[in-house]
Amino acid sequence: MQYWLMKSEPAKFSIQDLAQAKKKTTCWEGVRNYQARNFLRAMNKGDRAIFYHSNATPPAAVGIVEVVKEAYPDHFAWEEGHRYHDPKASPENPIWSMVDVKLVEIFPRELPLEELRGTKALDGLELLRRGSRLSVHPVSAAHFKVFQRLAAKKVQSAG
């Protein structure tokens, strides 16, 4: 099994939206970065990913999803007028890919970016590299376990 991190802007599609989707499953469309697309293409059915809310206050890891359908053409790329339209893409030359993911769990608490940055056990994580904007990237098994451990920790009260 491989592990990943997948970013979504909650104003566009949040983990709560996924929880309300039919069968708690959706396609992960709209990736328009070649490296992130290649990571989508490397995903296998059964792989797990951290669902991360980017462009949020605060940005945070919010849950786990499972890949339930491996990469296939992102047909939104050739749908004129769609927000993910790419005029260079077509059914003959799809260019972009997407996978289907299913909700596994919503973390009992969000893991804000600043907390992640302060977690020594996450050193080397792509998400924490300054300037990193990749919306999809691999995560080591050890880092994935750290996310799970942090999410399970009770929020400590001030005082």
XYZ file of C-alpha atoms in Angstrom:
159
model
C 0.000 0.000 0.000
C 1.118 3.521 -0.775
C 0.175 6.683 1.095
C -0.557 10.149 -0.248
C -1.675 13.632 0.685
C -4.435 15.267 -1.385
C -5.302 18.948 -1.025
C -8.710 20.476 -1.626
C -9.983 23.969 -0.950
C -12.919 23.483 1.430
C -14.879 26.306 -0.237
C -14.822 24.195 -3.427
C -14.984 20.669 -1.957
C -14.535 19.822 1.720
C -14.313 16.572 3.604
C -17.856 17.315 4.822
C -18.961 17.452 1.162
C -17.365 14.043 0.667
C -19.179 12.715 3.738
C -22.472 13.745 2.129
C -21.654 12.407 -1.351
C -23.350 9.267 -2.643
C -21.538 6.274 -1.111
C -19.147 8.853 0.438
C -17.231 8.622 -2.845
C -16.172 11.172 -5.458
C -13.800 11.649 -8.356
C -10.704 13.716 -7.566
C -10.744 15.940 -10.630
C -9.184 19.221 -11.618
C -5.505 18.451 -11.007
C -3.641 20.609 -13.536
C -0.025 20.106 -12.525
C 1.960 17.429 -14.368
C 3.828 16.141 -11.316
C 0.611 15.890 -9.267
C -1.098 14.200 -12.250
C 1.707 11.639 -12.400
C 1.184 10.925 -8.700
C -2.528 10.334 -9.398
C -1.509 7.890 -12.127
C 0.752 6.055 -9.651
C -2.082 5.443 -7.178
C -3.470 1.944 -6.723
C -6.852 0.818 -5.522
C -6.671 0.526 -1.732
C -4.037 3.245 -1.278
C -4.819 5.730 1.485
C -4.470 9.508 1.476
C -4.579 12.320 3.990
C -7.366 14.738 3.016
C -6.000 18.257 3.502
C -7.953 21.517 3.474
C -5.785 24.108 1.721
C -6.585 27.802 1.355
C -8.478 27.561 4.636
C -8.226 29.262 8.021
C -6.236 27.462 9.197
C -5.076 25.044 6.501
C -5.287 21.597 8.079
C -5.276 17.824 7.641
C -8.862 16.749 8.230
C -9.216 13.044 7.464
C -8.380 9.964 5.428
C -9.658 8.729 2.065
C -9.091 5.501 0.156
C -8.494 5.195 -3.576
C -11.386 3.108 -4.928
C -10.787 3.615 -8.671
C -7.382 4.005 -10.280
C -6.476 6.812 -12.684
C -8.663 7.454 -15.708
C -9.024 10.471 -18.032
C -10.329 13.665 -16.436
C -13.121 14.304 -18.926
C -13.813 17.743 -17.445
C -10.665 18.895 -19.254
C -12.382 18.663 -22.635
C -15.779 20.007 -21.537
C -15.918 23.551 -22.862
C -17.128 26.002 -20.228
C -16.226 23.724 -17.304
C -13.956 25.303 -14.682
C -11.344 22.584 -15.363
C -11.492 22.874 -19.160
C -8.133 22.650 -20.960
C -8.343 23.509 -24.666
C -5.324 21.257 -25.386
C -7.134 18.197 -23.977
C -9.569 15.968 -25.862
C -10.895 12.388 -25.684
C -8.096 11.453 -28.124
C -5.505 13.348 -26.060
C -6.867 13.395 -22.499
C -3.674 14.863 -20.869
C -5.185 14.950 -17.358
C -6.219 12.136 -15.024
C -8.359 11.655 -11.944
C -9.020 8.909 -9.408
C -12.059 8.089 -7.287
C -11.743 8.269 -3.522
C -13.975 7.181 -0.663
C -14.121 8.635 2.825
C -12.471 6.451 5.462
C -12.599 8.846 8.400
C -12.934 12.444 9.430
C -10.331 13.158 12.083
C -11.767 13.856 15.561
C -9.861 17.124 15.346
C -8.227 19.074 12.553
C -4.437 19.109 12.387
C -3.499 22.704 11.557
C -0.458 23.376 9.396
C 1.373 25.127 12.240
C 1.005 22.059 14.461
C 2.296 19.874 11.628
C 5.270 22.215 11.136
C 6.090 21.843 14.850
C 5.993 18.042 14.743
C 9.555 16.736 14.476
C 8.349 13.298 13.327
C 7.043 14.948 10.121
C 10.431 16.323 9.059
C 10.899 15.805 5.325
C 7.171 15.841 4.515
C 6.596 17.575 1.152
C 3.661 19.564 2.558
C 6.007 21.277 5.019
C 8.620 22.261 2.442
C 8.548 26.045 2.045
C 7.093 26.997 -1.333
C 5.588 23.565 -1.994
C 2.287 23.890 -3.840
C 1.753 20.314 -5.007
C -1.881 19.328 -4.531
C -1.113 15.597 -4.586
C 2.076 13.995 -3.316
C 3.344 10.811 -1.677
C 3.577 10.401 2.087
C 5.728 7.781 3.789
C 4.060 5.089 5.891
C 5.805 6.550 8.951
C 4.451 10.050 8.255
C 0.963 8.644 7.630
C 1.036 6.982 11.072
C 2.093 10.294 12.645
C -1.011 11.966 11.163
C -3.183 9.200 12.638
C -1.501 9.488 16.036
C -1.828 13.291 16.121
C -5.504 13.182 15.099
C -6.275 10.763 17.923
C -4.713 13.048 20.564
C -7.155 15.024 22.656
C -7.028 18.773 22.262
C -5.275 20.076 25.328
C -7.197 22.790 27.109
C -5.471 26.051 27.920
C -5.079 26.970 31.542
